[in-house]
Coordinates of N, CA, C and O in Angstrom, one line a residue:
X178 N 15.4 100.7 188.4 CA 14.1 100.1 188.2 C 13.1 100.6 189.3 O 11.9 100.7 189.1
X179 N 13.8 100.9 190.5 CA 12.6 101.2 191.6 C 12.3 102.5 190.9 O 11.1 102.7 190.6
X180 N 13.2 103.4 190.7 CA 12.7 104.7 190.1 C 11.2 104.5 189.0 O 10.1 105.0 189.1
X181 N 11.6 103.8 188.2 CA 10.7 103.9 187.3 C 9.2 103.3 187.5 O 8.1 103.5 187.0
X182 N 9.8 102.6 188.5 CA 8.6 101.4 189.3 C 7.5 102.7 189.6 O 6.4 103.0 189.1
X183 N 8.2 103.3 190.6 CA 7.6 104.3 191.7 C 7.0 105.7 190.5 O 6.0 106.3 190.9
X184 N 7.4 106.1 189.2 CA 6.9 106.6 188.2 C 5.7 106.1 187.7 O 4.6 106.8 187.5
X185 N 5.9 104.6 187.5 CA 4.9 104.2 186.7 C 3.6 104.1 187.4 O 2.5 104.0 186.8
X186 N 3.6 104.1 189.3 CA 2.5 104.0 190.2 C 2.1 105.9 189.9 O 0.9 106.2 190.1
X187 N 2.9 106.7 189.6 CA 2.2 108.0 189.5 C 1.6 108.2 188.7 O 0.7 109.0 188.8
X188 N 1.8 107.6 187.7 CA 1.3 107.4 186.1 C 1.8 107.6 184.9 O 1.3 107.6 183.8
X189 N 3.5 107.9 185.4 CA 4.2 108.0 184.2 C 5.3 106.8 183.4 O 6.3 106.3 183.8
X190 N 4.6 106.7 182.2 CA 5.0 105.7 181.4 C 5.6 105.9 179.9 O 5.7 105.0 179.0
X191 N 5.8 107.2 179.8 CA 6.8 107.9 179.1 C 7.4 108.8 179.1 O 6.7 109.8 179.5
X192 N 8.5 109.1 178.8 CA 9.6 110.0 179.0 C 10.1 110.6 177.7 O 10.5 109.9 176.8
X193 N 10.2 112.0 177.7 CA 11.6 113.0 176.9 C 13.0 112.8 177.7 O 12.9 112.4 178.8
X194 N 14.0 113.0 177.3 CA 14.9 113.3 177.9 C 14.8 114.1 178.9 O 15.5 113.7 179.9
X195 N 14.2 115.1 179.0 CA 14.3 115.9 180.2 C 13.0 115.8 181.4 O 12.9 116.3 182.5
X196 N 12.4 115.1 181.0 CA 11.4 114.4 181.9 C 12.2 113.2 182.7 O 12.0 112.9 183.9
X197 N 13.2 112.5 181.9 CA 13.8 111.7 182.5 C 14.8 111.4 183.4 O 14.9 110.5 184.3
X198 N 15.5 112.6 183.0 CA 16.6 113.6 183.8 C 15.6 114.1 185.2 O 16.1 113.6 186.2
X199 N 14.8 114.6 185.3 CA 14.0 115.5 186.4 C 13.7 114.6 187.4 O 13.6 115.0 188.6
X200 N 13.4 113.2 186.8 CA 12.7 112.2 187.7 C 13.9 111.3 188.1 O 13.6 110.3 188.8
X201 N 15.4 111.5 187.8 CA 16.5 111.0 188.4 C 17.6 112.4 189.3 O 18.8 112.4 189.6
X202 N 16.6 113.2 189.4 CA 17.6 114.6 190.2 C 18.3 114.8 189.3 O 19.4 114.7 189.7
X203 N 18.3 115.1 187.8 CA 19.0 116.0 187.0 C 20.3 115.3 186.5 O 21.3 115.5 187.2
X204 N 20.3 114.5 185.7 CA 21.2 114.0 185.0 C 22.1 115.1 183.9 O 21.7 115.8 183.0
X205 N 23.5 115.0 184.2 CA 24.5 115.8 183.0 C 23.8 115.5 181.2 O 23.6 114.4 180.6
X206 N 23.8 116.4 180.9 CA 23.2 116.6 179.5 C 24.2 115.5 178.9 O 23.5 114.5 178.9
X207 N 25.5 115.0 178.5 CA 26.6 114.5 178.2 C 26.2 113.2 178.1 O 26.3 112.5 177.0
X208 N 25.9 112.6 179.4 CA 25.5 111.6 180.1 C 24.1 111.1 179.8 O 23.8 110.0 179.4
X209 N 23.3 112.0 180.1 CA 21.9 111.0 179.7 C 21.3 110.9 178.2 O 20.3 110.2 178.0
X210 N 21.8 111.3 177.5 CA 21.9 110.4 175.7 C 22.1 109.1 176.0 O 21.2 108.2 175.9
X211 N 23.3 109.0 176.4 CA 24.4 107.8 176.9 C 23.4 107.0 177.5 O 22.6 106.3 176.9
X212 N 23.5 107.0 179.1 CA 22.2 106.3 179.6 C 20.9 106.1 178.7 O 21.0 105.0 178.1
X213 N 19.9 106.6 178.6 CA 19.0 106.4 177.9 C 18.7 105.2 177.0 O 17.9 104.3 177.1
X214 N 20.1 105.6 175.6 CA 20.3 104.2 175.0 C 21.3 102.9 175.5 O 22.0 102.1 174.9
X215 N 21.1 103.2 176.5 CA 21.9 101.9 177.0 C 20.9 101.2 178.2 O 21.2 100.1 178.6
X216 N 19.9 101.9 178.6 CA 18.5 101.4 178.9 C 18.0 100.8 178.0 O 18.1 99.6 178.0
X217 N 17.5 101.4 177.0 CA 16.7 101.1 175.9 C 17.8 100.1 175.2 O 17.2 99.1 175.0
X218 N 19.0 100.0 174.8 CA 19.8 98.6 174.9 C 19.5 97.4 175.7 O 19.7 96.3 175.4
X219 N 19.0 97.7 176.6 CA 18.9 96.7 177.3 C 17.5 96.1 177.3 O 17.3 94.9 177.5
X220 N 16.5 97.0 177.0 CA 14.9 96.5 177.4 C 14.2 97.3 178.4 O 13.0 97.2 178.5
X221 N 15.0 98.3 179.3 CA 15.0 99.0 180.0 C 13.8 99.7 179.8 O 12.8 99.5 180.5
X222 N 14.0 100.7 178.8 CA 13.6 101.4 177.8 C 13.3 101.2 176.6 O 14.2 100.6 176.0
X223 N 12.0 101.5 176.0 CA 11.7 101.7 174.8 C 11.9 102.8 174.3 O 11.8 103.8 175.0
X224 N 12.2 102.8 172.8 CA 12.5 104.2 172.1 C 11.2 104.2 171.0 O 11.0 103.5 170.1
X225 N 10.1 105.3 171.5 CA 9.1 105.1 170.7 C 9.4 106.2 169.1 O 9.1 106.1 167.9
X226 N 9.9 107.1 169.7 CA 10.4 108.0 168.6 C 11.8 108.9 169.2 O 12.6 108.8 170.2
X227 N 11.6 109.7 168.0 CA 13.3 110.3 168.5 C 12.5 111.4 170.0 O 11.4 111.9 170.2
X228 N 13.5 111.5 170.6 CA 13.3 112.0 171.7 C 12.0 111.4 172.6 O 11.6 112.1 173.5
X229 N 11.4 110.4 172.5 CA 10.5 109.9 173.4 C 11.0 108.7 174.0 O 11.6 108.0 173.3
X230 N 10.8 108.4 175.1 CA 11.3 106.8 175.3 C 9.7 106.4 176.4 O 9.2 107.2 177.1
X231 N 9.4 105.1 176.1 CA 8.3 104.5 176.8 C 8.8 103.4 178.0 O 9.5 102.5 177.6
X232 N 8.5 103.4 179.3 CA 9.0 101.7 180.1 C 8.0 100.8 179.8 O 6.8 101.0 180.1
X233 N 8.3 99.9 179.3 CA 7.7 98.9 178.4 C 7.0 97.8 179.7 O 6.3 96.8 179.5
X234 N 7.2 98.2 181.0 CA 6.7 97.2 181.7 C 6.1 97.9 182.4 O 5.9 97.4 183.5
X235 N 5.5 99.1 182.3 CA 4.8 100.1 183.0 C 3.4 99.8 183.1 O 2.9 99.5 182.0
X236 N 2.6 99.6 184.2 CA 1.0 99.5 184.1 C 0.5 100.0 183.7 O -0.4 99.8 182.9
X237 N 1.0 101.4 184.3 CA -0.2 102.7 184.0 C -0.2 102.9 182.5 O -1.0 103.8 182.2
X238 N 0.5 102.3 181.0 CA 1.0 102.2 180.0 C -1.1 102.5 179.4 O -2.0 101.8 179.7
X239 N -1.3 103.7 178.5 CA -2.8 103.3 178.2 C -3.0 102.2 177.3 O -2.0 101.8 176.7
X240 N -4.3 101.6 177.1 CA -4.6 100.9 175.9 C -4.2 101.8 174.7 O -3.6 101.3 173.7
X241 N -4.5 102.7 174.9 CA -4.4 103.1 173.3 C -2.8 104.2 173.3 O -2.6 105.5 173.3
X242 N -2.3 103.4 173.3 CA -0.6 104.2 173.2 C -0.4 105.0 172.5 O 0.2 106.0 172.9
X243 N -0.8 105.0 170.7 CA -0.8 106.2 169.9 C -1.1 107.2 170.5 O -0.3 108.1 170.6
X244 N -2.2 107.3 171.1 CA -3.3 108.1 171.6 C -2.3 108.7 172.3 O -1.8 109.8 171.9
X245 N -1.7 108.0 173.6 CA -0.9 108.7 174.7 C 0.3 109.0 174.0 O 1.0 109.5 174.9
X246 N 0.8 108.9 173.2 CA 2.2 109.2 172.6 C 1.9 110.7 171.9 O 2.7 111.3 171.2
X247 N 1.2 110.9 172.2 CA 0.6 112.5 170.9 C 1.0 113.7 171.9 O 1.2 114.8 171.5
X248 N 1.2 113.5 173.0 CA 1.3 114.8 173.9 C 2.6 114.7 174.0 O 3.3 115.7 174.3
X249 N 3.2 113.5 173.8 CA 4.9 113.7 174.1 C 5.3 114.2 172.8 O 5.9 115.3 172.8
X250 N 5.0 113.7 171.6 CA 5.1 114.1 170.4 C 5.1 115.4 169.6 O 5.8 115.8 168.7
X251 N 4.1 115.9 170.3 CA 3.9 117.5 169.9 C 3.3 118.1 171.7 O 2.2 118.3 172.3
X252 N 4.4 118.4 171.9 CA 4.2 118.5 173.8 C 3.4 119.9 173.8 O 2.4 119.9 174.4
X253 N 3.9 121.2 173.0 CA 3.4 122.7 173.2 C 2.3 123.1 172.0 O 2.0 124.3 171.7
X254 N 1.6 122.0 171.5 CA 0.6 122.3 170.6 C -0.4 121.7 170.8 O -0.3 120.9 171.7
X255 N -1.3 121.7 170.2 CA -3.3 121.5 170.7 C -2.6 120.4 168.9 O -2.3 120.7 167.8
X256 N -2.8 119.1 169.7 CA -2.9 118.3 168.7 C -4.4 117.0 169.0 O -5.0 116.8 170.0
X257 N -4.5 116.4 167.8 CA -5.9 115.8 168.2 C -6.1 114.8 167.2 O -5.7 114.9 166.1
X258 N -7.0 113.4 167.7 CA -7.2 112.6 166.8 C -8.3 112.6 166.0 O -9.3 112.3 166.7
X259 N -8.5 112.8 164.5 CA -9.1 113.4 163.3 C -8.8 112.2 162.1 O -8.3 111.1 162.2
X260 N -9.2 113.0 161.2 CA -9.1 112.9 160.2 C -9.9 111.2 159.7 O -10.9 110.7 160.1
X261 N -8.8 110.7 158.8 CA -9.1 109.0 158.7 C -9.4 108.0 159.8 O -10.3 107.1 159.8
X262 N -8.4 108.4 161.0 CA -8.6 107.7 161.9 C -10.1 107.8 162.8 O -10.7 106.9 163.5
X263 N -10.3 108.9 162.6 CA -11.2 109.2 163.3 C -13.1 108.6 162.9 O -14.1 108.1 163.4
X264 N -12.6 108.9 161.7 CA -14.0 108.2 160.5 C -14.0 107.1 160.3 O -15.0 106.5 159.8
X265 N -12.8 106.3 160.7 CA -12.6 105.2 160.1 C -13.3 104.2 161.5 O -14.0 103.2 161.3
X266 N -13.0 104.7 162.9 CA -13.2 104.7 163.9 C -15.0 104.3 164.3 O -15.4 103.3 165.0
X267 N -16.1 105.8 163.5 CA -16.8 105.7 163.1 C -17.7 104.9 162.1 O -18.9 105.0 161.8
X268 N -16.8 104.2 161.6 CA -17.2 103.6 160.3 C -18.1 104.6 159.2 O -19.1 104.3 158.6
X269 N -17.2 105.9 159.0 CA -18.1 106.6 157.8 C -17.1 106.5 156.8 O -17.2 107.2 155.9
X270 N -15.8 105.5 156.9 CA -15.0 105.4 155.9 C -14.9 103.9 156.5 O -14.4 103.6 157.6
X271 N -15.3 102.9 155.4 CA -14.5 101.4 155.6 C -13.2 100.8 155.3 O -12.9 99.6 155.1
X272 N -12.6 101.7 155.3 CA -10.8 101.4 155.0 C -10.4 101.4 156.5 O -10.9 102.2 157.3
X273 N -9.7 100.6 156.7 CA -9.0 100.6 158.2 C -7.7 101.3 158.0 O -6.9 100.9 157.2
X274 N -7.4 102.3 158.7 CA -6.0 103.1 158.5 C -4.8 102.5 158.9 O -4.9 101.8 159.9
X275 N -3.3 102.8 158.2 CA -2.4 102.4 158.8 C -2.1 103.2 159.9 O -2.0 102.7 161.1
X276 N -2.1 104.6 159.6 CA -1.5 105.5 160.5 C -2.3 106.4 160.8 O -3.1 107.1 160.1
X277 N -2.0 106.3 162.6 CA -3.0 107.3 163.3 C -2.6 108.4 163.0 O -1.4 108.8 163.1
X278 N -3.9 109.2 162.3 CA -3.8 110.2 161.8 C -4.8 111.7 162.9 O -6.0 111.5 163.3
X279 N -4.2 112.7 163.1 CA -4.3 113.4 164.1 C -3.7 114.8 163.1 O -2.9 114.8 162.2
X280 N -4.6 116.0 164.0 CA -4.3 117.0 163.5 C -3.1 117.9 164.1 O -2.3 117.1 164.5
X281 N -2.7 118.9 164.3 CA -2.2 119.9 165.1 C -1.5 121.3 164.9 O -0.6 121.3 164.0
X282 N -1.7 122.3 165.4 CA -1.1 123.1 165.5 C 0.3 123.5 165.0 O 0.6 124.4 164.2
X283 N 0.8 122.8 165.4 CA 2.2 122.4 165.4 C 2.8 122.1 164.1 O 2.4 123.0 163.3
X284 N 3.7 121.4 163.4 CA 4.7 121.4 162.7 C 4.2 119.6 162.1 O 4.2 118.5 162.7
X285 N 3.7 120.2 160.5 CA 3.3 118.2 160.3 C 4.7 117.2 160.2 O 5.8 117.8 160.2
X286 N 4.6 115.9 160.2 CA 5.2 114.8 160.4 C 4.9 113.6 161.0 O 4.0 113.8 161.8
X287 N 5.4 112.5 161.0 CA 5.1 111.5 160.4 C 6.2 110.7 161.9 O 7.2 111.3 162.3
X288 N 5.9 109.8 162.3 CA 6.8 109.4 163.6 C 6.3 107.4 163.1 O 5.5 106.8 162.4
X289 N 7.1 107.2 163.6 CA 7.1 105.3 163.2 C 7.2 104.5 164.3 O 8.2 103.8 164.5
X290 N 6.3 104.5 165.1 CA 6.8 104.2 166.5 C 6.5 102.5 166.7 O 5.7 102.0 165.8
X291 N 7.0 101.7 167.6 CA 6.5 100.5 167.8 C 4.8 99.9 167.8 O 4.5 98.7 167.4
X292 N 3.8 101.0 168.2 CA 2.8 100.6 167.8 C 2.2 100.4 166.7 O 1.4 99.5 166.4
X293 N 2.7 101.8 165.5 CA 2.4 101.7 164.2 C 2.8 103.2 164.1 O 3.3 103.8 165.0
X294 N 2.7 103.6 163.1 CA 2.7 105.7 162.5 C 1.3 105.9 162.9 O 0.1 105.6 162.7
X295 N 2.6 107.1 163.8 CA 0.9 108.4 163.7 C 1.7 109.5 163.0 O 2.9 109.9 162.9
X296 N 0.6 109.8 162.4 CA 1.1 111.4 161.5 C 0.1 112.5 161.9 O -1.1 112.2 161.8
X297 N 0.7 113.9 162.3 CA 0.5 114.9 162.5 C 0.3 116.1 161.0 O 1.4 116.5 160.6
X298 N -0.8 116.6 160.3 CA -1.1 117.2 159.8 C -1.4 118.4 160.2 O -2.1 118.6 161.2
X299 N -1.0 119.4 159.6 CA -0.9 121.2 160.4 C -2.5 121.5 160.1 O -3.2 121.2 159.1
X300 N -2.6 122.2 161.2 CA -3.7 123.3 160.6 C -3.6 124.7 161.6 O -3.0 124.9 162.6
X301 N -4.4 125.4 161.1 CA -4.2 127.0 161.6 C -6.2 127.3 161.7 O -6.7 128.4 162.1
X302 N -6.9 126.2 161.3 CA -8.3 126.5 161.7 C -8.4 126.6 163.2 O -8.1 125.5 163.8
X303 N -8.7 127.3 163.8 CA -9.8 127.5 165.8 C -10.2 126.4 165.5 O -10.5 125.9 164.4
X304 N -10.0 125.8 167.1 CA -10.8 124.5 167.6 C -11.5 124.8 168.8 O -11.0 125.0 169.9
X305 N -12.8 124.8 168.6 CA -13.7 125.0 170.0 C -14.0 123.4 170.5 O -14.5 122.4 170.0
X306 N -13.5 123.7 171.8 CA -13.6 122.5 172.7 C -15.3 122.0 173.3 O -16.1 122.6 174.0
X307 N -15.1 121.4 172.9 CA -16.9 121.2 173.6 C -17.8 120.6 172.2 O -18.2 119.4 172.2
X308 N -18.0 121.8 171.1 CA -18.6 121.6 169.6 C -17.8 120.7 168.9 O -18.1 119.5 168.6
X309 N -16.4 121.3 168.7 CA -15.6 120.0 167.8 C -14.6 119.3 168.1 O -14.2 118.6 167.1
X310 N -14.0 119.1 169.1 CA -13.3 118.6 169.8 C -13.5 118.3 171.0 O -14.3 118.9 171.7
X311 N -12.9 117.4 171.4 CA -13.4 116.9 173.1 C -12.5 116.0 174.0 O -11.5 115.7 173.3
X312 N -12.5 115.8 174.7 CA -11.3 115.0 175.9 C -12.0 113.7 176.1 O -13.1 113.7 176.8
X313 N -11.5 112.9 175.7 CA -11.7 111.6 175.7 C -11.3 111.1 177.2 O -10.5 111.8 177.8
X314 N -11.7 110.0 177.9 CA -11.7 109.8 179.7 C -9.9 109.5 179.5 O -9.0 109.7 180.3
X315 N -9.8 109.1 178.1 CA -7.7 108.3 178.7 C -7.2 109.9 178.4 O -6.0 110.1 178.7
X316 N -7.7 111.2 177.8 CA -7.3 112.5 178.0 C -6.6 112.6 176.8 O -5.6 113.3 176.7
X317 N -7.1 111.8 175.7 CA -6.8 111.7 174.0 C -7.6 113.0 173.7 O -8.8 113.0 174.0
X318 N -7.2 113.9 173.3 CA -8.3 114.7 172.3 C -8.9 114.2 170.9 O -8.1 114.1 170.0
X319 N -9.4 114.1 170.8 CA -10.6 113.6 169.5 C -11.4 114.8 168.7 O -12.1 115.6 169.1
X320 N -11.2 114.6 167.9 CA -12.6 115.6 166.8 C -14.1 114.7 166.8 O -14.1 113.5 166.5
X321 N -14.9 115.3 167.0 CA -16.6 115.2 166.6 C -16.1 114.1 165.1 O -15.0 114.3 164.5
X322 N -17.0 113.3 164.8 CA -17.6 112.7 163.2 C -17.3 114.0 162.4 O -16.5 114.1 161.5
X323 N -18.2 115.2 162.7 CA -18.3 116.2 162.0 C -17.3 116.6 161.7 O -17.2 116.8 160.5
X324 N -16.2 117.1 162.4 CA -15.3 117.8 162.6 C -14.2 117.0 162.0 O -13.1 117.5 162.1
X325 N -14.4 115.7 161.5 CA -13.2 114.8 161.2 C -13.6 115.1 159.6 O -12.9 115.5 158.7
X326 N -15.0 114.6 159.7 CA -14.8 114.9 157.8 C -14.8 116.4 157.4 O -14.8 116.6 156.2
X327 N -14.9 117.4 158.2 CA -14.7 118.9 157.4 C -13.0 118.9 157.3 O -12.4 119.3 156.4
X328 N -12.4 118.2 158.5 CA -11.0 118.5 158.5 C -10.2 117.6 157.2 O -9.2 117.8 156.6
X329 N -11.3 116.1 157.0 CA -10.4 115.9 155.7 C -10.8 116.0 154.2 O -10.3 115.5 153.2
X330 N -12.0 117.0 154.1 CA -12.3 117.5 153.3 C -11.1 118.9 153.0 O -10.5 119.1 152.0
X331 N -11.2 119.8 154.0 CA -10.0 120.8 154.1 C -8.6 120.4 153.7 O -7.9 121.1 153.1
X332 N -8.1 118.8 154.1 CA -7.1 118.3 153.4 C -6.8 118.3 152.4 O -5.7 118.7 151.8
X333 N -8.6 117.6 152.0 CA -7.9 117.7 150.3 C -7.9 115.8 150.4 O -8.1 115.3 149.2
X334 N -7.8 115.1 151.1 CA -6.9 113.4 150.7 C -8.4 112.3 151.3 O -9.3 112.5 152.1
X335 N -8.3 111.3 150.5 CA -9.0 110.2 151.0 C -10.6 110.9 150.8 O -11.4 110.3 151.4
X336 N -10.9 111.8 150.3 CA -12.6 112.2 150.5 C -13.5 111.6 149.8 O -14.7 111.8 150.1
X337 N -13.4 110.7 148.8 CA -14.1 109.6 147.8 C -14.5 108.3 148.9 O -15.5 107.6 148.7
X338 N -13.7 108.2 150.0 CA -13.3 106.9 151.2 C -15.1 107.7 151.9 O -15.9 106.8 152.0
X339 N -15.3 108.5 152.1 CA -16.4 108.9 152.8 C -17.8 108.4 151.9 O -18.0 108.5 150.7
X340 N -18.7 107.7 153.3 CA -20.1 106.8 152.8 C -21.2 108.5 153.7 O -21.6 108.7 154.9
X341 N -21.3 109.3 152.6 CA -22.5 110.0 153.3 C -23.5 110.0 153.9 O -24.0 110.9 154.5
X342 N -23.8 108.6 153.5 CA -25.1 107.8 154.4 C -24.6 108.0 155.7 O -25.1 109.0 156.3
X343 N -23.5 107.2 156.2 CA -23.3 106.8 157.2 C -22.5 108.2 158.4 O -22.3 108.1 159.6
X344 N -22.2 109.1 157.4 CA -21.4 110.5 157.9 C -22.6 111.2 158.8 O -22.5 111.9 159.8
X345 N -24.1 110.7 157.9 CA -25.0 111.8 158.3 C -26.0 110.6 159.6 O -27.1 110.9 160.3
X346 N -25.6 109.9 159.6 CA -25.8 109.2 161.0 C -25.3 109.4 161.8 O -25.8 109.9 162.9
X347 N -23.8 109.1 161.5 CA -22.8 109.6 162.5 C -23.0 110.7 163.5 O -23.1 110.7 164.7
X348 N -23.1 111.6 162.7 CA -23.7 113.1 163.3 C -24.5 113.3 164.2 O -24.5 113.9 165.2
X349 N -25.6 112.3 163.5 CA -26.9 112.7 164.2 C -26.8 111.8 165.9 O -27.3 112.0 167.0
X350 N -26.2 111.1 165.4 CA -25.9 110.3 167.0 C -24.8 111.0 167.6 O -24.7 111.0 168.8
X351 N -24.1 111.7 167.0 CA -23.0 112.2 168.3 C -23.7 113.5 168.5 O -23.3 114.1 169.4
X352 N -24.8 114.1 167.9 CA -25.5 115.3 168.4 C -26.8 115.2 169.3 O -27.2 116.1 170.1
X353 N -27.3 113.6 168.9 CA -27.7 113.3 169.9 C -27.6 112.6 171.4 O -28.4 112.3 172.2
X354 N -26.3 112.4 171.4 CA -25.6 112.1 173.0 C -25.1 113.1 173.2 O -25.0 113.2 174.4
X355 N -24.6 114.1 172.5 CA -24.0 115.6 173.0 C -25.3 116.0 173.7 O -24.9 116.9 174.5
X356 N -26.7 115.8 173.8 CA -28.0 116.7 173.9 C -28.2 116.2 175.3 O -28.6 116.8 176.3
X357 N -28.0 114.6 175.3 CA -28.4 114.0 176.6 C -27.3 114.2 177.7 O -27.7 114.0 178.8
X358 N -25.9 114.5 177.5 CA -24.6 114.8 178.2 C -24.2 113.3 177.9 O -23.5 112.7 178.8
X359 N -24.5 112.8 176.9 CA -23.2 111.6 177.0 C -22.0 112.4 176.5 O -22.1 113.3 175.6
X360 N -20.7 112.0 177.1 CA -19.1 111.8 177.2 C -19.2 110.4 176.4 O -20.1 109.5 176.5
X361 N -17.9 110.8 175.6 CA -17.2 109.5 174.9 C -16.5 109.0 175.8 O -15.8 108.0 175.6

């Protein structure tokens, strides 16, 4: 517990296996499977998906946990929160989503974790940082309004859920705080 205590003051409040292992001096591959779920047996550990585990009593834990679970989830790819979630967020779609829905690089799927599903949707479109994407202060990546409804138009899913009224407000207010240097 002090280990993870002394983690969670650095700011770490989830773990891979091998993040886990690093921050115990290298645990035997054999062995920390074993361990792991016999933490998370106990309360120790949360198991948010396969290979991720969360300390459920961590401070530094963000408000928005989906959010922070996306970098463990797809660790080597530019992944980002889009699509439904993102509009929905905005209110240019009034359906409230089940699942945080996020784009990426990476390999699509679908994870069920304690807070709810996020699902990962592939894409192979350039993402310029700055115009359509941006770093949110908890270090979520996010898509622009704009950038959420071309990406779920490109989908293909839910595009009837879109109020154009409200898409072309959207816009105009995130283009006009982009103008003044507001940060989300």
């Amino acid at each position: 517990m002090r280990t993870l205590n002394d983690a969670d003051r650095a700011g770490a409040w989830a773990f891979t296996p091998a993040t886990f292992s690093a921050l115990f001096g290298g645990i035997e591959p054999g062995y920390l499977g074993l361990m792991m779920k016999r933490l998370s047996d106990q309360g120790v550990l949360l198991r948010a998906a396969r290979g991720v585990y969360v300390n459920p009593h961590a401070r530094s834990t963000p408000t928005d946990v989906r959010g922070g679970l996306i970098r463990f989830l797809r660790p080597r790819e530019i992944s980002y929160v889009s699509l439904e979630s993102k509009l929905s967020e905005s209110g240019v779609i009034s359906q409230v989503t089940t699942a945080f829905t996020c784009l990426t690089t990476g390999s699509p799927g679908r994870f069920d974790t304690p807070w709810g599903a996020i699902e990962f949707t592939h894409t192979n479109r350039g993402i310029k940082f700055g115009a359509d994407v941006s770093t949110r202060e908890d270090g979520v990546i996010e898509a622009s309004v704009e950038r959420a409804a071309r990406d779920l138009r490109r989908v293909g899913r839910n595009v009837d859920l879109i109020d154009e009224e409200t898409l072309a407000e959207a816009i105009s207010e995130e283009r006009r705080h982009e103008q003044q240097g507001y940060k989300p």
